Amino acid sequence: MSAIKLNCIVLIDDNRAANFINKIILDKIDCAEHVIAFDSGEEAFKYLTNKDVESYIKPDLIFLDINMPKMDGWEFVAKLSDDSKTLSLHIPIIILTTSSNPTDLEKAHNTPEVKELINKPLKKETVLKILEKYFPA
């Protein structure tokens, strides 16, 4: 369905149902060879910093929830930015949230790694716009 097909999209959300639904949407659009979902920022960070494992696939795009236990989305982005193993990845991060907190919007605008802040749930039209904007053909 999508003219643009990425190799890998990563979903990071502590809500398994949200990850499940978002994965279905991404699979339906057929915009990535691989969609990998993580239930926590720690789990995703561990994956991104352990590139030696055979199953590692470098993500082209990350959809990240803000409000998660242990390591929230902002901590994940900060840790990713500070890590020498992941510094060179240059992966666009899209915050996917239900938050209407103006502080989150301001933080998103002031964090270079975060390209956009969009509201949950993920929608086909939104995904297609993001693909066109950050992965022009």
N, CA, C and O atoms as CSV, one atom per row, in Angstrom:
chain,resi,resn,atom,element,x,y,z
A,1,MET,N,N,0.812,-1.198,0.000
A,1,MET,CA,C,0.000,0.000,0.000
A,1,MET,C,C,0.859,1.268,0.000
A,1,MET,O,O,0.526,2.258,-0.651
A,2,SER,N,N,1.954,1.219,0.732
A,2,SER,CA,C,2.837,2.374,0.815
A,2,SER,C,C,3.859,2.315,-0.318
A,2,SER,O,O,4.387,1.247,-0.632
A,3,ALA,N,N,4.132,3.457,-0.923
A,3,ALA,CA,C,5.147,3.518,-1.974
A,3,ALA,C,C,6.540,3.385,-1.365
A,3,ALA,O,O,7.474,2.933,-2.027
A,4,ILE,N,N,6.671,3.778,-0.113
A,4,ILE,CA,C,7.940,3.742,0.596
A,4,ILE,C,C,7.943,2.516,1.499
A,4,ILE,O,O,7.000,2.294,2.258
A,5,LYS,N,N,9.007,1.719,1.414
A,5,LYS,CA,C,9.096,0.552,2.282
A,5,LYS,C,C,10.431,0.584,3.006
A,5,LYS,O,O,11.490,0.427,2.397
A,6,LEU,N,N,10.363,0.790,4.317
A,6,LEU,CA,C,11.556,0.816,5.151
A,6,LEU,C,C,11.959,-0.608,5.488
A,6,LEU,O,O,11.175,-1.545,5.337
A,7,ASN,N,N,13.196,-0.756,5.947
A,7,ASN,CA,C,13.635,-2.078,6.378
A,7,ASN,C,C,13.043,-2.417,7.743
A,7,ASN,O,O,12.551,-3.526,7.952
A,8,CYS,N,N,13.091,-1.446,8.685
A,8,CYS,CA,C,12.663,-1.758,10.044
A,8,CYS,C,C,12.076,-0.537,10.760
A,8,CYS,O,O,12.641,0.557,10.722
A,9,ILE,N,N,10.942,-0.750,11.404
A,9,ILE,CA,C,10.332,0.254,12.277
A,9,ILE,C,C,10.256,-0.348,13.667
A,9,ILE,O,O,9.867,-1.505,13.830
A,10,VAL,N,N,10.631,0.442,14.674
A,10,VAL,CA,C,10.567,0.001,16.061
A,10,VAL,C,C,9.443,0.746,16.777
A,10,VAL,O,O,9.308,1.964,16.657
A,11,LEU,N,N,8.647,-0.008,17.516
A,11,LEU,CA,C,7.594,0.543,18.378
A,11,LEU,C,C,8.034,0.360,19.820
A,11,LEU,O,O,8.463,-0.726,20.210
A,12,ILE,N,N,7.927,1.431,20.623
A,12,ILE,CA,C,8.274,1.327,22.041
A,12,ILE,C,C,7.110,1.885,22.848
A,12,ILE,O,O,6.860,3.090,22.843
A,13,ASP,N,N,6.407,1.004,23.538
A,13,ASP,CA,C,5.253,1.399,24.347
A,13,ASP,C,C,5.018,0.327,25.401
A,13,ASP,O,O,5.021,-0.863,25.089
A,14,ASP,N,N,4.815,0.740,26.643
A,14,ASP,CA,C,4.574,-0.232,27.711
A,14,ASP,C,C,3.180,-0.856,27.615
A,14,ASP,O,O,2.886,-1.832,28.305
A,15,ASN,N,N,2.333,-0.297,26.769
A,15,ASN,CA,C,0.992,-0.826,26.564
A,15,ASN,C,C,1.046,-1.830,25.404
A,15,ASN,O,O,1.141,-1.450,24.237
A,16,ARG,N,N,0.983,-3.108,25.754
A,16,ARG,CA,C,1.100,-4.158,24.729
A,16,ARG,C,C,-0.018,-4.082,23.689
A,16,ARG,O,O,0.199,-4.373,22.513
A,17,ALA,N,N,-1.206,-3.693,24.128
A,17,ALA,CA,C,-2.330,-3.564,23.190
A,17,ALA,C,C,-2.037,-2.472,22.167
A,17,ALA,O,O,-2.332,-2.641,20.984
A,18,ALA,N,N,-1.458,-1.350,22.609
A,18,ALA,CA,C,-1.095,-0.256,21.692
A,18,ALA,C,C,-0.053,-0.743,20.679
A,18,ALA,O,O,-0.170,-0.475,19.483
A,19,ASN,N,N,0.959,-1.455,21.163
A,19,ASN,CA,C,1.968,-2.003,20.252
A,19,ASN,C,C,1.333,-2.957,19.244
A,19,ASN,O,O,1.657,-2.918,18.057
A,20,PHE,N,N,0.438,-3.802,19.714
A,20,PHE,CA,C,-0.240,-4.777,18.861
A,20,PHE,C,C,-1.032,-4.078,17.759
A,20,PHE,O,O,-0.923,-4.429,16.584
A,21,ILE,N,N,-1.828,-3.089,18.151
A,21,ILE,CA,C,-2.647,-2.342,17.186
A,21,ILE,C,C,-1.769,-1.565,16.206
A,21,ILE,O,O,-2.021,-1.569,15.001
A,22,ASN,N,N,-0.740,-0.900,16.727
A,22,ASN,CA,C,0.160,-0.134,15.849
A,22,ASN,C,C,0.888,-1.047,14.862
A,22,ASN,O,O,1.093,-0.677,13.706
A,23,LYS,N,N,1.276,-2.231,15.316
A,23,LYS,CA,C,1.942,-3.185,14.428
A,23,LYS,C,C,0.982,-3.625,13.315
A,23,LYS,O,O,1.385,-3.740,12.157
A,24,ILE,N,N,-0.272,-3.868,13.662
A,24,ILE,CA,C,-1.270,-4.245,12.652
A,24,ILE,C,C,-1.407,-3.138,11.602
A,24,ILE,O,O,-1.452,-3.415,10.403
A,25,ILE,N,N,-1.471,-1.892,12.057
A,25,ILE,CA,C,-1.598,-0.750,11.140
A,25,ILE,C,C,-0.383,-0.678,10.206
A,25,ILE,O,O,-0.532,-0.519,8.994
A,26,LEU,N,N,0.816,-0.796,10.781
A,26,LEU,CA,C,2.035,-0.725,9.969
A,26,LEU,C,C,2.116,-1.900,8.991
A,26,LEU,O,O,2.535,-1.727,7.846
A,27,ASP,N,N,1.719,-3.088,9.436
A,27,ASP,CA,C,1.728,-4.258,8.554
A,27,ASP,C,C,0.716,-4.095,7.416
A,27,ASP,O,O,0.979,-4.474,6.275
A,28,LYS,N,N,-0.440,-3.526,7.749
A,28,LYS,CA,C,-1.493,-3.317,6.741
A,28,LYS,C,C,-1.020,-2.328,5.661
A,28,LYS,O,O,-1.295,-2.512,4.475
A,29,ILE,N,N,-0.310,-1.290,6.088
A,29,ILE,CA,C,0.226,-0.297,5.145
A,29,ILE,C,C,1.368,-0.916,4.328
A,29,ILE,O,O,1.664,-0.477,3.216
A,30,ASP,N,N,2.003,-1.948,4.907
A,30,ASP,CA,C,3.130,-2.624,4.263
A,30,ASP,C,C,4.273,-1.641,4.008
A,30,ASP,O,O,4.798,-1.544,2.898
A,31,CYS,N,N,4.644,-0.915,5.066
A,31,CYS,CA,C,5.661,0.131,4.929
A,31,CYS,C,C,7.013,-0.277,5.513
A,31,CYS,O,O,7.949,0.522,5.513
A,32,ALA,N,N,7.127,-1.512,6.011
A,32,ALA,CA,C,8.401,-1.963,6.570
A,32,ALA,C,C,8.517,-3.482,6.443
A,32,ALA,O,O,7.543,-4.218,6.599
A,33,GLU,N,N,9.732,-3.920,6.158
A,33,GLU,CA,C,10.002,-5.362,6.120
A,33,GLU,C,C,9.844,-5.962,7.516
A,33,GLU,O,O,9.338,-7.073,7.675
A,34,HIS,N,N,10.287,-5.204,8.527
A,34,HIS,CA,C,10.247,-5.684,9.916
A,34,HIS,C,C,9.637,-4.609,10.805
A,34,HIS,O,O,9.979,-3.432,10.689
A,35,VAL,N,N,8.739,-5.012,11.686
A,35,VAL,CA,C,8.209,-4.130,12.725
A,35,VAL,C,C,8.501,-4.840,14.044
A,35,VAL,O,O,7.998,-5.932,14.310
A,36,ILE,N,N,9.326,-4.189,14.860
A,36,ILE,CA,C,9.738,-4.786,16.130
A,36,ILE,C,C,9.158,-3.953,17.266
A,36,ILE,O,O,9.344,-2.737,17.313
A,37,ALA,N,N,8.456,-4.613,18.177
A,37,ALA,CA,C,7.815,-3.917,19.293
A,37,ALA,C,C,8.523,-4.244,20.603
A,37,ALA,O,O,8.889,-5.390,20.863
A,38,PHE,N,N,8.707,-3.211,21.418
A,38,PHE,CA,C,9.295,-3.360,22.750
A,38,PHE,C,C,8.329,-2.797,23.778
A,38,PHE,O,O,7.666,-1.788,23.538
A,39,ASP,N,N,8.255,-3.469,24.939
A,39,ASP,CA,C,7.354,-3.063,26.010
A,39,ASP,C,C,7.981,-2.058,26.977
A,39,ASP,O,O,7.322,-1.589,27.904
A,40,SER,N,N,9.262,-1.730,26.755
A,40,SER,CA,C,9.914,-0.780,27.651
A,40,SER,C,C,11.072,-0.083,26.954
A,40,SER,O,O,11.631,-0.585,25.980
A,41,GLY,N,N,11.413,1.076,27.474
A,41,GLY,CA,C,12.559,1.816,26.969
A,41,GLY,C,C,13.856,1.060,27.204
A,41,GLY,O,O,14.759,1.088,26.368
A,42,GLU,N,N,13.947,0.377,28.360
A,42,GLU,CA,C,15.173,-0.376,28.677
A,42,GLU,C,C,15.402,-1.484,27.661
A,42,GLU,O,O,16.515,-1.677,27.172
A,43,GLU,N,N,14.328,-2.212,27.350
A,43,GLU,CA,C,14.410,-3.330,26.410
A,43,GLU,C,C,14.849,-2.817,25.023
A,43,GLU,O,O,15.706,-3.419,24.377
A,44,ALA,N,N,14.259,-1.717,24.584
A,44,ALA,CA,C,14.605,-1.145,23.277
A,44,ALA,C,C,16.037,-0.624,23.274
A,44,ALA,O,O,16.764,-0.816,22.300
A,45,PHE,N,N,16.444,0.028,24.347
A,45,PHE,CA,C,17.810,0.562,24.437
A,45,PHE,C,C,18.823,-0.580,24.384
A,45,PHE,O,O,19.845,-0.483,23.704
A,46,LYS,N,N,18.532,-1.647,25.099
A,46,LYS,CA,C,19.408,-2.824,25.106
A,46,LYS,C,C,19.553,-3.376,23.684
A,46,LYS,O,O,20.656,-3.721,23.261
A,47,TYR,N,N,18.450,-3.458,22.955
A,47,TYR,CA,C,18.464,-3.932,21.575
A,47,TYR,C,C,19.325,-3.017,20.694
A,47,TYR,O,O,20.144,-3.504,19.915
A,48,LEU,N,N,19.147,-1.713,20.813
A,48,LEU,CA,C,19.863,-0.760,19.961
A,48,LEU,C,C,21.357,-0.688,20.265
A,48,LEU,O,O,22.146,-0.297,19.405
A,49,THR,N,N,21.747,-1.059,21.474
A,49,THR,CA,C,23.162,-0.987,21.836
A,49,THR,C,C,23.856,-2.336,21.735
A,49,THR,O,O,25.060,-2.425,21.978
A,50,ASN,N,N,23.132,-3.375,21.387
A,50,ASN,CA,C,23.719,-4.702,21.271
A,50,ASN,C,C,23.653,-5.168,19.821
A,50,ASN,O,O,22.991,-6.155,19.502
A,51,LYS,N,N,24.339,-4.453,18.962
A,51,LYS,CA,C,24.269,-4.705,17.528
A,51,LYS,C,C,25.034,-5.956,17.094
A,51,LYS,O,O,24.994,-6.332,15.922
A,52,ASP,N,N,25.726,-6.598,18.031
A,52,ASP,CA,C,26.503,-7.779,17.691
A,52,ASP,C,C,25.627,-9.025,17.545
A,52,ASP,O,O,26.036,-10.003,16.920
A,53,VAL,N,N,24.439,-8.988,18.115
A,53,VAL,CA,C,23.573,-10.166,18.038
A,53,VAL,C,C,23.106,-10.380,16.599
A,53,VAL,O,O,22.890,-9.426,15.851
A,54,GLU,N,N,22.959,-11.629,16.235
A,54,GLU,CA,C,22.596,-11.995,14.872
A,54,GLU,C,C,21.236,-11.444,14.447
A,54,GLU,O,O,21.013,-11.148,13.273
A,55,SER,N,N,20.339,-11.312,15.409
A,55,SER,CA,C,18.979,-10.874,15.095
A,55,SER,C,C,18.835,-9.348,14.980
A,55,SER,O,O,17.739,-8.855,14.713
A,56,TYR,N,N,19.921,-8.599,15.178
A,56,TYR,CA,C,19.844,-7.137,15.139
A,56,TYR,C,C,19.502,-6.632,13.739
A,56,TYR,O,O,20.127,-7.015,12.750
A,57,ILE,N,N,18.508,-5.777,13.684
A,57,ILE,CA,C,18.144,-5.079,12.449
A,57,ILE,C,C,18.091,-3.599,12.794
A,57,ILE,O,O,17.331,-3.192,13.673
A,58,LYS,N,N,18.897,-2.788,12.104
A,58,LYS,CA,C,18.916,-1.357,12.403
A,58,LYS,C,C,17.582,-0.730,12.021
A,58,LYS,O,O,17.138,-0.840,10.878
A,59,PRO,N,N,16.950,-0.072,12.987
A,59,PRO,CA,C,15.677,0.587,12.661
A,59,PRO,C,C,15.889,1.846,11.821
A,59,PRO,O,O,16.881,2.562,11.966
A,60,ASP,N,N,14.922,2.085,10.943
A,60,ASP,CA,C,14.924,3.307,10.144
A,60,ASP,C,C,14.092,4.389,10.828
A,60,ASP,O,O,14.280,5.581,10.581
A,61,LEU,N,N,13.164,3.956,11.696
A,61,LEU,CA,C,12.213,4.862,12.327
A,61,LEU,C,C,11.780,4.268,13.661
A,61,LEU,O,O,11.604,3.056,13.787
A,62,ILE,N,N,11.609,5.145,14.664
A,62,ILE,CA,C,11.149,4.714,15.982
A,62,ILE,C,C,9.896,5.497,16.352
A,62,ILE,O,O,9.868,6.724,16.264
A,63,PHE,N,N,8.860,4.772,16.765
A,63,PHE,CA,C,7.671,5.370,17.376
A,63,PHE,C,C,7.788,5.110,18.868
A,63,PHE,O,O,7.879,3.958,19.294
A,64,LEU,N,N,7.788,6.175,19.667
A,64,LEU,CA,C,8.107,6.086,21.092
A,64,LEU,C,C,7.026,6.710,21.962
A,64,LEU,O,O,6.605,7.844,21.736
A,65,ASP,N,N,6.584,5.950,22.963
A,65,ASP,CA,C,5.651,6.461,23.964
A,65,ASP,C,C,6.438,7.288,24.978
A,65,ASP,O,O,7.619,7.023,25.199
A,66,ILE,N,N,5.806,8.280,25.593
A,66,ILE,CA,C,6.474,9.094,26.610
A,66,ILE,C,C,6.327,8.479,27.995
A,66,ILE,O,O,7.314,8.255,28.695
A,67,ASN,N,N,5.083,8.209,28.380
A,67,ASN,CA,C,4.801,7.780,29.755
A,67,ASN,C,C,4.929,6.272,29.910
A,67,ASN,O,O,4.001,5.511,29.638
A,68,MET,N,N,6.120,5.867,30.361
A,68,MET,CA,C,6.396,4.464,30.622
A,68,MET,C,C,7.085,4.355,31.974
A,68,MET,O,O,7.797,5.274,32.379
A,69,PRO,N,N,6.884,3.242,32.682
A,69,PRO,CA,C,7.563,3.072,33.966
A,69,PRO,C,C,9.064,2.842,33.776
A,69,PRO,O,O,9.508,2.505,32.678
A,70,LYS,N,N,9.820,3.019,34.813
A,70,LYS,CA,C,11.279,2.842,34.861
A,70,LYS,C,C,12.027,3.839,33.983
A,70,LYS,O,O,12.719,4.714,34.504
A,71,MET,N,N,11.901,3.727,32.663
A,71,MET,CA,C,12.562,4.663,31.750
A,71,MET,C,C,11.495,5.238,30.820
A,71,MET,O,O,10.976,4.545,29.945
A,72,ASP,N,N,11.175,6.525,31.026
A,72,ASP,CA,C,10.158,7.116,30.154
A,72,ASP,C,C,10.779,7.472,28.795
A,72,ASP,O,O,11.982,7.316,28.588
A,73,GLY,N,N,9.950,7.942,27.895
A,73,GLY,CA,C,10.416,8.256,26.552
A,73,GLY,C,C,11.535,9.285,26.518
A,73,GLY,O,O,12.477,9.167,25.734
A,74,TRP,N,N,11.424,10.302,27.379
A,74,TRP,CA,C,12.453,11.342,27.397
A,74,TRP,C,C,13.787,10.788,27.891
A,74,TRP,O,O,14.841,11.142,27.363
A,75,GLU,N,N,13.742,9.920,28.903
A,75,GLU,CA,C,14.973,9.289,29.399
A,75,GLU,C,C,15.586,8.398,28.320
A,75,GLU,O,O,16.806,8.345,28.163
A,76,PHE,N,N,14.724,7.699,27.581
A,76,PHE,CA,C,15.200,6.849,26.486
A,76,PHE,C,C,15.950,7.684,25.447
A,76,PHE,O,O,17.051,7.320,25.032
A,77,VAL,N,N,15.360,8.789,25.032
A,77,VAL,CA,C,15.995,9.655,24.023
A,77,VAL,C,C,17.318,10.202,24.550
A,77,VAL,O,O,18.314,10.212,23.827
A,78,ALA,N,N,17.337,10.655,25.801
A,78,ALA,CA,C,18.570,11.196,26.389
A,78,ALA,C,C,19.656,10.128,26.449
A,78,ALA,O,O,20.811,10.389,26.112
A,79,LYS,N,N,19.287,8.942,26.875
A,79,LYS,CA,C,20.257,7.848,26.989
A,79,LYS,C,C,20.775,7.448,25.601
A,79,LYS,O,O,21.966,7.188,25.424
A,80,LEU,N,N,19.886,7.403,24.645
A,80,LEU,CA,C,20.261,7.072,23.271
A,80,LEU,C,C,21.228,8.125,22.714
A,80,LEU,O,O,22.201,7.787,22.040
A,81,SER,N,N,20.954,9.388,22.997
A,81,SER,CA,C,21.795,10.497,22.519
A,81,SER,C,C,23.175,10.500,23.160
A,81,SER,O,O,24.154,10.916,22.540
A,82,ASP,N,N,23.251,10.034,24.401
A,82,ASP,CA,C,24.519,10.025,25.130
A,82,ASP,C,C,25.376,8.798,24.847
A,82,ASP,O,O,26.562,8.777,25.176
A,83,ASP,N,N,24.786,7.788,24.246
A,83,ASP,CA,C,25.500,6.528,24.061
A,83,ASP,C,C,26.336,6.543,22.785
A,83,ASP,O,O,25.815,6.791,21.698
A,84,SER,N,N,27.631,6.278,22.922
A,84,SER,CA,C,28.531,6.323,21.767
A,84,SER,C,C,28.200,5.255,20.722
A,84,SER,O,O,28.477,5.450,19.539
A,85,LYS,N,N,27.615,4.131,21.139
A,85,LYS,CA,C,27.276,3.062,20.192
A,85,LYS,C,C,26.096,3.456,19.304
A,85,LYS,O,O,25.972,2.972,18.179
A,86,THR,N,N,25.251,4.315,19.803
A,86,THR,CA,C,24.046,4.668,19.047
A,86,THR,C,C,24.087,6.065,18.461
A,86,THR,O,O,23.189,6.441,17.708
A,87,LEU,N,N,25.099,6.836,18.787
A,87,LEU,CA,C,25.207,8.217,18.297
A,87,LEU,C,C,25.129,8.314,16.780
A,87,LEU,O,O,24.531,9.248,16.246
A,88,SER,N,N,25.722,7.368,16.095
A,88,SER,CA,C,25.795,7.447,14.640
A,88,SER,C,C,24.560,6.885,13.938
A,88,SER,O,O,24.506,6.891,12.708
A,89,LEU,N,N,23.581,6.408,14.674
A,89,LEU,CA,C,22.423,5.778,14.047
A,89,LEU,C,C,21.518,6.770,13.318
A,89,LEU,O,O,20.960,6.438,12.273
A,90,HIS,N,N,21.365,7.970,13.849
A,90,HIS,CA,C,20.524,9.013,13.236
A,90,HIS,C,C,19.137,8.483,12.858
A,90,HIS,O,O,18.715,8.593,11.707
A,91,ILE,N,N,18.450,7.920,13.816
A,91,ILE,CA,C,17.124,7.357,13.578
A,91,ILE,C,C,16.071,8.398,13.952
A,91,ILE,O,O,16.055,8.872,15.088
A,92,PRO,N,N,15.195,8.759,13.020
A,92,PRO,CA,C,14.127,9.692,13.383
A,92,PRO,C,C,13.230,9.070,14.461
A,92,PRO,O,O,12.819,7.914,14.357
A,93,ILE,N,N,12.941,9.855,15.484
A,93,ILE,CA,C,12.073,9.402,16.573
A,93,ILE,C,C,10.787,10.220,16.528
A,93,ILE,O,O,10.811,11.450,16.521
A,94,ILE,N,N,9.675,9.510,16.499
A,94,ILE,CA,C,8.361,10.132,16.522
A,94,ILE,C,C,7.726,9.772,17.856
A,94,ILE,O,O,7.519,8.596,18.156
A,95,ILE,N,N,7.421,10.782,18.652
A,95,ILE,CA,C,6.746,10.540,19.928
A,95,ILE,C,C,5.280,10.266,19.629
A,95,ILE,O,O,4.614,11.040,18.940
A,96,LEU,N,N,4.795,9.161,20.155
A,96,LEU,CA,C,3.413,8.752,19.987
A,96,LEU,C,C,2.793,8.755,21.378
A,96,LEU,O,O,3.157,7.935,22.221
A,97,THR,N,N,1.860,9.672,21.624
A,97,THR,CA,C,1.403,9.869,22.997
A,97,THR,C,C,-0.076,10.223,23.101
A,97,THR,O,O,-0.718,10.583,22.114
A,98,THR,N,N,-0.592,10.114,24.304
A,98,THR,CA,C,-1.934,10.611,24.613
A,98,THR,C,C,-1.808,11.887,25.443
A,98,THR,O,O,-2.814,12.494,25.810
A,99,SER,N,N,-0.589,12.287,25.733
A,99,SER,CA,C,-0.336,13.459,26.572
A,99,SER,C,C,-0.738,14.750,25.863
A,99,SER,O,O,-0.451,14.944,24.682
A,100,SER,N,N,-1.401,15.617,26.602
A,100,SER,CA,C,-1.711,16.941,26.067
A,100,SER,C,C,-0.932,17.999,26.853
A,100,SER,O,O,-1.261,19.185,26.822
A,101,ASN,N,N,0.087,17.551,27.545
A,101,ASN,CA,C,0.918,18.421,28.362
A,101,ASN,C,C,1.758,19.334,27.454
A,101,ASN,O,O,2.539,18.842,26.640
A,102,PRO,N,N,1.601,20.658,27.590
A,102,PRO,CA,C,2.381,21.581,26.755
A,102,PRO,C,C,3.891,21.430,26.960
A,102,PRO,O,O,4.671,21.734,26.058
A,103,THR,N,N,4.303,20.965,28.132
A,103,THR,CA,C,5.728,20.743,28.406
A,103,THR,C,C,6.285,19.670,27.475
A,103,THR,O,O,7.419,19.775,27.008
A,104,ASP,N,N,5.480,18.633,27.204
A,104,ASP,CA,C,5.926,17.569,26.299
A,104,ASP,C,C,6.104,18.098,24.880
A,104,ASP,O,O,7.068,17.750,24.198
A,105,LEU,N,N,5.179,18.930,24.445
A,105,LEU,CA,C,5.277,19.514,23.108
A,105,LEU,C,C,6.523,20.395,22.993
A,105,LEU,O,O,7.246,20.337,21.999
A,106,GLU,N,N,6.759,21.201,24.014
A,106,GLU,CA,C,7.942,22.067,24.037
A,106,GLU,C,C,9.222,21.226,24.044
A,106,GLU,O,O,10.174,21.520,23.321
A,107,LYS,N,N,9.229,20.183,24.869
A,107,LYS,CA,C,10.389,19.298,24.950
A,107,LYS,C,C,10.656,18.626,23.600
A,107,LYS,O,O,11.806,18.488,23.184
A,108,ALA,N,N,9.598,18.216,22.933
A,108,ALA,CA,C,9.746,17.583,21.620
A,108,ALA,C,C,10.389,18.544,20.619
A,108,ALA,O,O,11.261,18.153,19.844
A,109,HIS,N,N,9.950,19.806,20.644
A,109,HIS,CA,C,10.514,20.815,19.738
A,109,HIS,C,C,11.972,21.121,20.047
A,109,HIS,O,O,12.731,21.502,19.156
A,110,ASN,N,N,12.367,20.954,21.309
A,110,ASN,CA,C,13.728,21.272,21.726
A,110,ASN,C,C,14.660,20.067,21.753
A,110,ASN,O,O,15.806,20.186,22.187
A,111,THR,N,N,14.192,18.918,21.299
A,111,THR,CA,C,15.008,17.701,21.283
A,111,THR,C,C,15.258,17.320,19.829
A,111,THR,O,O,14.349,16.844,19.148
A,112,PRO,N,N,16.492,17.526,19.346
A,112,PRO,CA,C,16.776,17.306,17.925
A,112,PRO,C,C,16.450,15.902,17.410
A,112,PRO,O,O,16.065,15.741,16.252
A,113,GLU,N,N,16.602,14.891,18.263
A,113,GLU,CA,C,16.334,13.513,17.830
A,113,GLU,C,C,14.846,13.269,17.593
A,113,GLU,O,O,14.465,12.407,16.801
A,114,VAL,N,N,14.015,14.039,18.290
A,114,VAL,CA,C,12.564,13.887,18.154
A,114,VAL,C,C,12.094,14.744,16.985
A,114,VAL,O,O,12.218,15.968,17.005
A,115,LYS,N,N,11.561,14.088,15.983
A,115,LYS,CA,C,11.131,14.808,14.783
A,115,LYS,C,C,9.715,15.347,14.912
A,115,LYS,O,O,9.405,16.421,14.398
A,116,GLU,N,N,8.851,14.595,15.602
A,116,GLU,CA,C,7.465,15.034,15.763
A,116,GLU,C,C,6.867,14.417,17.015
A,116,GLU,O,O,7.360,13.420,17.542
A,117,LEU,N,N,5.798,15.034,17.469
A,117,LEU,CA,C,4.991,14.494,18.548
A,117,LEU,C,C,3.582,14.361,17.980
A,117,LEU,O,O,2.961,15.355,17.606
A,118,ILE,N,N,3.082,13.130,17.918
A,118,ILE,CA,C,1.747,12.905,17.370
A,118,ILE,C,C,0.886,12.173,18.406
A,118,ILE,O,O,1.398,11.512,19.309
A,119,ASN,N,N,-0.411,12.307,18.253
A,119,ASN,CA,C,-1.334,11.682,19.188
A,119,ASN,C,C,-1.627,10.235,18.818
A,119,ASN,O,O,-1.718,9.868,17.646
A,120,LYS,N,N,-1.771,9.423,19.877
A,120,LYS,CA,C,-2.224,8.043,19.690
A,120,LYS,C,C,-3.694,8.081,19.346
A,120,LYS,O,O,-4.378,9.038,19.710
A,121,PRO,N,N,-4.191,7.109,18.680
A,121,PRO,CA,C,-3.490,5.968,18.108
A,121,PRO,C,C,-2.870,6.326,16.758
A,121,PRO,O,O,-3.219,7.335,16.146
A,122,LEU,N,N,-1.960,5.490,16.315
A,122,LEU,CA,C,-1.333,5.658,15.015
A,122,LEU,C,C,-2.400,5.492,13.937
A,122,LEU,O,O,-3.252,4.608,14.023
A,123,LYS,N,N,-2.344,6.347,12.932
A,123,LYS,CA,C,-3.314,6.278,11.826
A,123,LYS,C,C,-2.563,6.130,10.513
A,123,LYS,O,O,-1.444,6.621,10.358
A,124,LYS,N,N,-3.190,5.452,9.584
A,124,LYS,CA,C,-2.599,5.203,8.272
A,124,LYS,C,C,-2.128,6.504,7.621
A,124,LYS,O,O,-1.001,6.586,7.134
A,125,GLU,N,N,-2.998,7.523,7.615
A,125,GLU,CA,C,-2.666,8.800,6.973
A,125,GLU,C,C,-1.450,9.449,7.627
A,125,GLU,O,O,-0.602,10.023,6.944
A,126,THR,N,N,-1.372,9.356,8.934
A,126,THR,CA,C,-0.247,9.942,9.673
A,126,THR,C,C,1.049,9.230,9.314
A,126,THR,O,O,2.071,9.872,9.070
A,127,VAL,N,N,1.003,7.905,9.282
A,127,VAL,CA,C,2.199,7.129,8.934
A,127,VAL,C,C,2.664,7.484,7.525
A,127,VAL,O,O,3.857,7.682,7.296
A,128,LEU,N,N,1.745,7.564,6.597
A,128,LEU,CA,C,2.108,7.881,5.208
A,128,LEU,C,C,2.744,9.269,5.104
A,128,LEU,O,O,3.706,9.453,4.358
A,129,LYS,N,N,2.214,10.245,5.846
A,129,LYS,CA,C,2.799,11.601,5.846
A,129,LYS,C,C,4.213,11.581,6.417
A,129,LYS,O,O,5.111,12.235,5.887
A,130,ILE,N,N,4.407,10.828,7.501
A,130,ILE,CA,C,5.729,10.729,8.127
A,130,ILE,C,C,6.718,10.086,7.156
A,130,ILE,O,O,7.846,10.558,7.013
A,131,LEU,N,N,6.305,9.027,6.499
A,131,LEU,CA,C,7.180,8.365,5.527
A,131,LEU,C,C,7.574,9.298,4.385
A,131,LEU,O,O,8.737,9.350,3.986
A,132,GLU,N,N,6.608,10.021,3.875
A,132,GLU,CA,C,6.882,10.970,2.787
A,132,GLU,C,C,7.814,12.076,3.243
A,132,GLU,O,O,8.702,12.490,2.497
A,133,LYS,N,N,7.621,12.555,4.456
A,133,LYS,CA,C,8.411,13.680,4.978
A,133,LYS,C,C,9.858,13.288,5.292
A,133,LYS,O,O,10.784,14.022,4.948
A,134,TYR,N,N,10.058,12.134,5.946
A,134,TYR,CA,C,11.392,11.777,6.417
A,134,TYR,C,C,12.123,10.766,5.530
A,134,TYR,O,O,13.317,10.523,5.709
A,135,PHE,N,N,11.406,10.187,4.586
A,135,PHE,CA,C,12.017,9.210,3.672
A,135,PHE,C,C,11.558,9.476,2.245
A,135,PHE,O,O,10.913,8.629,1.627
A,136,PRO,N,N,11.892,10.658,1.721
A,136,PRO,CA,C,11.433,10.993,0.364
A,136,PRO,C,C,12.003,10.005,-0.643
A,136,PRO,O,O,13.146,9.563,-0.526
A,137,ALA,N,N,11.191,9.670,-1.625
A,137,ALA,CA,C,11.593,8.672,-2.642
A,137,ALA,C,C,12.729,9.172,-3.497
A,137,ALA,O,O,13.186,8.463,-4.393
